mmCIF file of C-alpha atoms and ligand atoms in Angstrom:
data_model
loop_
_atom_site.group_PDB
_atom_site.id
_atom_site.type_symbol
_atom_site.label_atom_id
_atom_site.label_comp_id
_atom_site.label_asym_id
_atom_site.label_seq_id
_atom_site.Cartn_x
_atom_site.Cartn_y
_atom_site.Cartn_z
ATOM 1 C CA MET A 11 -39.152 89.828 -65.993
ATOM 2 C CA ASN A 12 -37.997 86.300 -66.811
ATOM 3 C CA GLU A 13 -40.917 83.951 -66.141
ATOM 4 C CA ARG A 14 -38.830 80.967 -65.191
ATOM 5 C CA PRO A 15 -35.866 80.242 -62.925
ATOM 6 C CA TYR A 16 -32.305 79.883 -64.181
ATOM 7 C CA VAL A 17 -32.156 76.141 -64.915
ATOM 8 C CA MET A 18 -29.055 74.021 -64.472
ATOM 9 C CA VAL A 19 -29.105 70.315 -65.315
ATOM 10 C CA ASN A 20 -26.597 68.128 -63.498
ATOM 11 C CA ILE A 21 -26.149 64.410 -63.925
ATOM 12 C CA ALA A 22 -23.575 61.676 -63.450
ATOM 13 C CA MET A 23 -22.922 59.195 -66.236
ATOM 14 C CA THR A 24 -20.485 56.465 -67.171
ATOM 15 C CA ALA A 25 -17.931 56.779 -69.954
ATOM 16 C CA ASP A 26 -20.491 55.056 -72.225
ATOM 17 C CA GLY A 27 -23.136 57.671 -71.407
ATOM 18 C CA LYS A 28 -25.283 55.585 -69.054
ATOM 19 C CA THR A 29 -26.910 57.200 -66.031
ATOM 20 C CA ASP A 30 -27.889 53.856 -64.489
ATOM 21 C CA THR A 31 -27.479 50.149 -65.124
ATOM 22 C CA ILE A 32 -30.039 48.130 -67.018
ATOM 23 C CA ALA A 33 -31.584 47.270 -63.603
ATOM 24 C CA ARG A 34 -32.685 50.923 -63.250
ATOM 25 C CA SER A 35 -32.298 50.904 -59.510
ATOM 26 C CA GLY A 36 -30.309 54.109 -59.086
ATOM 27 C CA ALA A 37 -26.757 52.708 -59.362
ATOM 28 C CA ALA A 38 -24.052 54.821 -57.701
ATOM 29 C CA ILE A 39 -21.934 56.628 -60.318
ATOM 30 C CA SER A 40 -20.579 59.726 -58.560
ATOM 31 C CA SER A 41 -17.259 59.635 -56.706
ATOM 32 C CA PRO A 42 -17.032 61.187 -53.205
ATOM 33 C CA GLN A 43 -15.506 64.307 -54.853
ATOM 34 C CA ASP A 44 -18.433 64.549 -57.246
ATOM 35 C CA MET A 45 -20.935 64.091 -54.412
ATOM 36 C CA GLU A 46 -19.331 67.071 -52.668
ATOM 37 C CA ARG A 47 -19.562 69.104 -55.876
ATOM 38 C CA VAL A 48 -23.261 68.210 -56.232
ATOM 39 C CA ASP A 49 -23.881 69.056 -52.585
ATOM 40 C CA ARG A 50 -22.441 72.529 -53.229
ATOM 41 C CA LEU A 51 -24.674 72.893 -56.307
ATOM 42 C CA ARG A 52 -27.690 71.927 -54.185
ATOM 43 C CA ALA A 53 -26.713 74.408 -51.475
ATOM 44 C CA GLU A 54 -26.474 77.189 -54.096
ATOM 45 C CA SER A 55 -29.933 76.367 -55.522
ATOM 46 C CA ASP A 56 -33.383 77.505 -54.461
ATOM 47 C CA GLY A 57 -35.012 74.341 -55.781
ATOM 48 C CA ILE A 58 -34.116 70.838 -56.962
ATOM 49 C CA MET A 59 -36.248 69.029 -59.556
ATOM 50 C CA VAL A 60 -36.427 65.401 -60.684
ATOM 51 C CA GLY A 61 -38.576 63.457 -63.146
ATOM 52 C CA GLY A 62 -41.250 60.923 -62.249
ATOM 53 C CA HIS A 63 -39.313 57.711 -62.841
ATOM 54 C CA THR A 64 -36.404 58.974 -60.752
ATOM 55 C CA LEU A 65 -38.829 60.111 -58.066
ATOM 56 C CA LEU A 66 -40.823 56.880 -57.833
ATOM 57 C CA GLY A 67 -37.953 54.501 -58.656
ATOM 58 C CA ASP A 68 -34.971 55.962 -56.786
ATOM 59 C CA ASP A 69 -36.901 57.914 -54.115
ATOM 60 C CA PRO A 70 -34.092 60.490 -53.703
ATOM 61 C CA ARG A 71 -33.783 62.617 -50.552
ATOM 62 C CA LEU A 72 -32.667 65.734 -52.491
ATOM 63 C CA THR A 73 -31.304 67.407 -49.372
ATOM 64 C CA VAL A 74 -28.033 69.228 -48.693
ATOM 65 C CA LYS A 75 -25.852 66.628 -46.991
ATOM 66 C CA SER A 76 -23.218 68.943 -45.480
ATOM 67 C CA GLU A 77 -24.250 70.433 -42.147
ATOM 68 C CA ARG A 78 -21.862 73.354 -42.786
ATOM 69 C CA LEU A 79 -23.544 74.162 -46.114
ATOM 70 C CA ARG A 80 -26.993 73.937 -44.490
ATOM 71 C CA ARG A 81 -25.862 76.295 -41.716
ATOM 72 C CA GLU A 82 -24.484 78.737 -44.297
ATOM 73 C CA ARG A 83 -27.835 78.732 -46.106
ATOM 74 C CA VAL A 84 -29.646 79.519 -42.851
ATOM 75 C CA LYS A 85 -27.175 82.383 -42.177
ATOM 76 C CA ARG A 86 -28.085 83.747 -45.622
ATOM 77 C CA GLY A 87 -31.737 83.790 -44.502
ATOM 78 C CA LEU A 88 -32.696 80.672 -46.491
ATOM 79 C CA GLU A 89 -34.272 77.373 -45.480
ATOM 80 C CA ALA A 90 -31.623 74.753 -44.661
ATOM 81 C CA ASN A 91 -32.660 72.775 -47.743
ATOM 82 C CA PRO A 92 -33.861 73.944 -51.159
ATOM 83 C CA VAL A 93 -37.455 73.341 -52.267
ATOM 84 C CA LYS A 94 -37.923 69.863 -53.771
ATOM 85 C CA ALA A 95 -39.920 69.579 -56.980
ATOM 86 C CA GLY A 96 -41.156 66.427 -58.703
ATOM 87 C CA VAL A 97 -42.570 66.141 -62.241
ATOM 88 C CA VAL A 98 -44.703 63.025 -62.202
ATOM 89 C CA THR A 99 -47.579 61.830 -64.387
ATOM 90 C CA ARG A 100 -49.233 59.787 -61.613
ATOM 91 C CA ALA A 101 -48.071 61.103 -58.238
ATOM 92 C CA ASN A 102 -48.309 57.785 -56.404
ATOM 93 C CA LEU A 103 -45.776 58.770 -53.790
ATOM 94 C CA ARG A 104 -45.728 56.800 -50.563
ATOM 95 C CA PRO A 105 -46.387 59.048 -47.527
ATOM 96 C CA ASP A 106 -43.187 57.706 -45.943
ATOM 97 C CA SER A 107 -41.048 58.205 -49.083
ATOM 98 C CA ARG A 108 -37.651 59.833 -48.583
ATOM 99 C CA PHE A 109 -38.564 62.479 -51.164
ATOM 100 C CA LEU A 110 -41.499 63.617 -49.001
ATOM 101 C CA THR A 111 -39.999 63.160 -45.569
ATOM 102 C CA ALA A 112 -36.234 63.851 -45.679
ATOM 103 C CA GLY A 113 -35.349 67.388 -44.531
ATOM 104 C CA LEU A 114 -37.892 69.989 -43.522
ATOM 105 C CA GLY A 115 -38.072 71.980 -46.748
ATOM 106 C CA ARG A 116 -41.044 72.685 -48.987
ATOM 107 C CA VAL A 117 -42.111 70.041 -51.510
ATOM 108 C CA MET A 118 -43.851 70.903 -54.788
ATOM 109 C CA VAL A 119 -45.367 68.141 -56.909
ATOM 110 C CA PHE A 120 -46.273 68.821 -60.543
ATOM 111 C CA THR A 121 -48.629 66.205 -61.904
ATOM 112 C CA THR A 122 -51.403 65.495 -64.407
ATOM 113 C CA THR A 123 -55.124 64.735 -64.261
ATOM 114 C CA GLN A 124 -54.068 61.039 -64.188
ATOM 115 C CA THR A 125 -53.359 61.325 -60.442
ATOM 116 C CA ASP A 126 -56.433 60.372 -58.373
ATOM 117 C CA ALA A 127 -58.140 63.257 -56.577
ATOM 118 C CA ALA A 128 -57.888 61.255 -53.313
ATOM 119 C CA GLN A 129 -54.124 60.929 -53.730
ATOM 120 C CA ILE A 130 -53.818 64.674 -54.377
ATOM 121 C CA ASP A 131 -55.808 65.368 -51.179
ATOM 122 C CA LEU A 132 -53.530 63.017 -49.256
ATOM 123 C CA LEU A 133 -50.387 64.778 -50.484
ATOM 124 C CA ARG A 134 -51.883 68.180 -49.690
ATOM 125 C CA GLN A 135 -52.815 66.986 -46.186
ATOM 126 C CA GLN A 136 -49.150 66.054 -45.769
ATOM 127 C CA GLY A 137 -48.264 69.667 -46.543
ATOM 128 C CA MET A 138 -47.153 69.206 -50.175
ATOM 129 C CA GLN A 139 -48.049 71.793 -52.768
ATOM 130 C CA VAL A 140 -49.623 69.894 -55.664
ATOM 131 C CA PHE A 141 -50.113 71.438 -59.114
ATOM 132 C CA VAL A 142 -52.211 69.619 -61.719
ATOM 133 C CA ILE A 143 -50.929 71.001 -65.004
ATOM 134 C CA GLY A 144 -51.469 68.649 -67.927
ATOM 135 C CA GLU A 145 -53.360 65.559 -69.005
ATOM 136 C CA GLN A 146 -50.816 63.214 -70.621
ATOM 137 C CA ARG A 147 -47.671 64.976 -69.407
ATOM 138 C CA VAL A 148 -46.811 67.800 -67.070
ATOM 139 C CA ASP A 149 -46.581 71.189 -68.794
ATOM 140 C CA LEU A 150 -42.966 72.014 -67.962
ATOM 141 C CA SER A 151 -43.166 75.713 -68.914
ATOM 142 C CA ALA A 152 -46.117 76.120 -66.545
ATOM 143 C CA ALA A 153 -44.238 74.216 -63.816
ATOM 144 C CA LEU A 154 -41.233 76.517 -64.160
ATOM 145 C CA THR A 155 -43.496 79.570 -64.008
ATOM 146 C CA GLU A 156 -45.020 78.251 -60.750
ATOM 147 C CA LEU A 157 -41.537 77.686 -59.344
ATOM 148 C CA LYS A 158 -40.494 81.226 -60.237
ATOM 149 C CA GLN A 159 -43.643 82.586 -58.605
ATOM 150 C CA ALA A 160 -42.751 80.564 -55.506
ATOM 151 C CA GLY A 161 -39.486 82.502 -55.303
ATOM 152 C CA ILE A 162 -37.183 80.010 -56.999
ATOM 153 C CA GLN A 163 -34.562 81.916 -58.942
ATOM 154 C CA ARG A 164 -32.122 79.067 -59.437
ATOM 155 C CA LEU A 165 -33.308 75.512 -60.143
ATOM 156 C CA LEU A 166 -31.084 72.437 -60.191
ATOM 157 C CA VAL A 167 -32.488 69.587 -62.297
ATOM 158 C CA GLU A 168 -31.093 66.174 -61.371
ATOM 159 C CA GLY A 169 -32.521 63.982 -64.139
ATOM 160 C CA GLY A 170 -33.607 61.589 -65.312
ATOM 161 C CA GLY A 171 -33.066 61.424 -69.015
ATOM 162 C CA ARG A 172 -36.680 61.913 -70.016
ATOM 163 C CA LEU A 173 -37.013 65.130 -68.028
ATOM 164 C CA ASN A 174 -33.605 66.388 -69.212
ATOM 165 C CA GLU A 175 -34.511 65.783 -72.857
ATOM 166 C CA GLU A 176 -37.878 67.498 -72.661
ATOM 167 C CA LEU A 177 -36.482 70.565 -70.877
ATOM 168 C CA LEU A 178 -33.643 70.828 -73.401
ATOM 169 C CA ARG A 179 -35.927 70.360 -76.412
ATOM 170 C CA LEU A 180 -38.215 73.123 -75.112
ATOM 171 C CA GLY A 181 -35.235 75.466 -74.678
ATOM 172 C CA LEU A 182 -35.712 75.644 -70.911
ATOM 173 C CA VAL A 183 -32.115 74.847 -69.862
ATOM 174 C CA ASP A 184 -29.408 77.461 -69.238
ATOM 175 C CA GLU A 185 -26.468 75.316 -68.159
ATOM 176 C CA ILE A 186 -25.439 71.654 -68.025
ATOM 177 C CA SER A 187 -22.840 69.820 -65.987
ATOM 178 C CA ILE A 188 -22.094 66.143 -66.495
ATOM 179 C CA TYR A 189 -19.798 64.080 -64.303
ATOM 180 C CA VAL A 190 -18.243 61.360 -66.461
ATOM 181 C CA ALA A 191 -17.137 58.456 -64.265
ATOM 182 C CA PRO A 192 -14.415 56.026 -65.321
ATOM 183 C CA LEU A 193 -16.954 53.200 -65.609
ATOM 184 C CA ILE A 194 -18.809 51.399 -68.372
ATOM 185 C CA PHE A 195 -22.272 49.912 -67.715
ATOM 186 C CA GLY A 196 -23.305 48.942 -71.262
ATOM 187 C CA GLY A 197 -26.862 47.792 -71.919
ATOM 188 C CA ALA A 198 -28.752 49.133 -74.912
ATOM 189 C CA GLN A 199 -31.780 49.911 -72.733
ATOM 190 C CA ALA A 200 -29.854 51.426 -69.805
ATOM 191 C CA PRO A 201 -30.860 55.089 -69.264
ATOM 192 C CA THR A 202 -28.756 57.880 -70.749
ATOM 193 C CA PHE A 203 -28.424 61.632 -70.205
ATOM 194 C CA ALA A 204 -31.301 62.423 -72.607
ATOM 195 C CA SER A 205 -33.930 59.890 -73.647
ATOM 196 C CA GLY A 206 -37.379 60.574 -75.093
ATOM 197 C CA PRO A 207 -38.359 59.620 -78.641
ATOM 198 C CA GLY A 208 -35.020 60.762 -80.103
ATOM 199 C CA LEU A 209 -34.160 63.644 -82.414
ATOM 200 C CA LYS A 210 -33.214 63.730 -86.100
ATOM 201 C CA ARG A 211 -29.630 64.831 -86.783
ATOM 202 C CA GLU A 212 -30.766 68.249 -88.014
ATOM 203 C CA ALA A 213 -32.772 68.776 -84.811
ATOM 204 C CA ALA A 214 -29.871 67.829 -82.503
ATOM 205 C CA ILE A 215 -29.506 70.047 -79.443
ATOM 206 C CA ARG A 216 -26.136 71.748 -79.864
ATOM 207 C CA LEU A 217 -23.934 72.553 -76.908
ATOM 208 C CA GLN A 218 -20.999 74.825 -76.283
ATOM 209 C CA LEU A 219 -18.290 73.298 -74.082
ATOM 210 C CA VAL A 220 -17.211 75.956 -71.580
ATOM 211 C CA GLU A 221 -15.055 74.005 -69.133
ATOM 212 C CA VAL A 222 -13.597 70.587 -68.464
ATOM 213 C CA GLU A 223 -12.974 70.052 -64.759
ATOM 214 C CA ASN A 224 -10.673 67.239 -63.636
ATOM 215 C CA LEU A 225 -11.788 66.015 -60.213
ATOM 216 C CA GLY A 226 -8.553 64.034 -59.800
ATOM 217 C CA ASP A 227 -10.448 60.804 -59.121
ATOM 218 C CA GLY A 228 -10.409 59.483 -62.678
ATOM 219 C CA GLY A 229 -13.609 61.353 -63.469
ATOM 220 C CA ILE A 230 -14.177 64.690 -65.225
ATOM 221 C CA VAL A 231 -16.976 67.229 -65.176
ATOM 222 C CA LEU A 232 -18.066 68.622 -68.527
ATOM 223 C CA HIS A 233 -19.657 72.079 -68.344
ATOM 224 C CA TYR A 234 -21.842 73.052 -71.296
ATOM 225 C CA LEU A 235 -24.121 75.872 -72.344
ATOM 226 C CA PRO A 236 -26.936 74.949 -74.745
ATOM 227 C CA GLU A 237 -26.644 76.950 -77.984
ATOM 228 C CA THR A 238 -29.688 79.115 -78.502
ATOM 229 C CA ASP A 239 -29.730 80.610 -82.088
HETATM 230 N N1 LIG B 329 -26.883 59.242 -62.795
HETATM 231 C C1 LIG B 329 -27.667 60.240 -62.493
HETATM 232 O O1 LIG B 329 -27.183 61.354 -62.203
HETATM 233 C C2 LIG B 329 -29.156 60.050 -62.520
HETATM 234 C C3 LIG B 329 -29.976 61.105 -62.091
HETATM 235 C C4 LIG B 329 -31.344 60.920 -62.155
HETATM 236 C C5 LIG B 329 -31.887 59.734 -62.625
HETATM 237 N N2 LIG B 329 -31.051 58.743 -63.011
HETATM 238 C C6 LIG B 329 -31.619 57.479 -63.526
HETATM 239 O O2 LIG B 329 -32.485 57.764 -64.621
HETATM 240 C C7 LIG B 329 -33.522 56.780 -64.660
HETATM 241 C C8 LIG B 329 -34.856 57.475 -64.755
HETATM 242 O O3 LIG B 329 -34.874 58.342 -65.870
HETATM 243 P P1 LIG B 329 -36.081 58.327 -66.914
HETATM 244 O O4 LIG B 329 -35.619 59.028 -68.129
HETATM 245 O O5 LIG B 329 -36.605 56.927 -67.039
HETATM 246 O O6 LIG B 329 -37.213 59.145 -66.182
HETATM 247 P P2 LIG B 329 -37.317 60.592 -65.489
HETATM 248 O O7 LIG B 329 -36.787 61.655 -66.388
HETATM 249 O O8 LIG B 329 -36.838 60.508 -64.100
HETATM 250 O O9 LIG B 329 -38.910 60.723 -65.419
HETATM 251 C C9 LIG B 329 -39.618 60.938 -66.614
HETATM 252 C C10 LIG B 329 -41.066 60.617 -66.417
HETATM 253 O O10 LIG B 329 -41.741 61.701 -65.749
HETATM 254 C C11 LIG B 329 -43.060 61.798 -66.257
HETATM 255 N N3 LIG B 329 -43.304 63.100 -66.892
HETATM 256 C C12 LIG B 329 -44.499 63.754 -66.837
HETATM 257 N N4 LIG B 329 -44.454 64.873 -67.527
HETATM 258 C C13 LIG B 329 -43.217 64.956 -68.062
HETATM 259 C C14 LIG B 329 -42.600 65.912 -68.880
HETATM 260 N N5 LIG B 329 -43.259 67.004 -69.309
HETATM 261 N N6 LIG B 329 -41.335 65.698 -69.282
HETATM 262 C C15 LIG B 329 -40.661 64.606 -68.858
HETATM 263 N N7 LIG B 329 -41.199 63.648 -68.063
HETATM 264 C C16 LIG B 329 -42.481 63.833 -67.659
HETATM 265 C C17 LIG B 329 -43.220 60.706 -67.311
HETATM 266 O O11 LIG B 329 -43.727 59.560 -66.635
HETATM 267 P P3 LIG B 329 -44.661 58.462 -67.367
HETATM 268 O O12 LIG B 329 -43.767 57.799 -68.377
HETATM 269 O O13 LIG B 329 -45.057 57.587 -66.231
HETATM 270 O O14 LIG B 329 -45.783 59.237 -67.988
HETATM 271 C C18 LIG B 329 -41.785 60.489 -67.746
HETATM 272 O O15 LIG B 329 -41.542 59.248 -68.345
HETATM 273 C C19 LIG B 329 -33.382 55.950 -63.400
HETATM 274 O O16 LIG B 329 -32.767 54.725 -63.709
HETATM 275 C C20 LIG B 329 -32.493 56.796 -62.513
HETATM 276 O O17 LIG B 329 -31.733 56.031 -61.601
HETATM 277 C C21 LIG B 329 -29.703 58.875 -62.968
#
């Protein structure tokens, strides 16, 4: 049996590959059409994961926005919203954060020994499932195994670049979709699809382009499969 869920990474970026402006405050990039596409992806997923900087900086809701899609999930015997999962070195989430409070679904927090025991207790008292798996960084393979054991077959990863890069480098990604908006943000330090320390040319992660979807709004969606060999 596969020990991890099927993992799809989805992100929106500008034509110059930026996933946010230099201000790093979660700039809007998706068009309304792309937001609908992402909502459908969320509705088809059992869990949605984000990295620590996205979690603490953007405080995303990670819920299914469409009432119709939520109703359809319930008809299929699922919770209205997928499980939310955060990968965060120090889980200093505010109790009233949107990530913790929006929607009624389960929340799983994967963190390291750098999170205070008192903070972990607080999150658990709020009903979160907290997993301490790592000292410097969260062990992503272990996190995916926990998610699979929690019944998550299909996981949607919604960035940021650090989490995307680490999952890809570890060979833990099955599919990628990237909305490319007709915008340019510039900024050498603005976040991109994959960050981290950077790879040498010979270690580049190679992708197979499987589809180019034109959303008719000036933006396109690139669908890739990571090459495995
Ligand atoms: N356009 C989009 O679709 C989109 C989507 C999501 C995010 N974003 C943008 O992306 C930016 C944030 O991205 P980011 O690359 O800075 O951060 P990120 O990927 O959201 O979070 C990465 C951080 O999570 C923690 N972490 C712990 N264990 C990890 C592991 N094993 N692998 C990876 N990360 C681990 C680390 O925190 P420490 O460094 O504290 O140890 C790491 O730096 C924001 O500006 C956000 O708005 C854009």
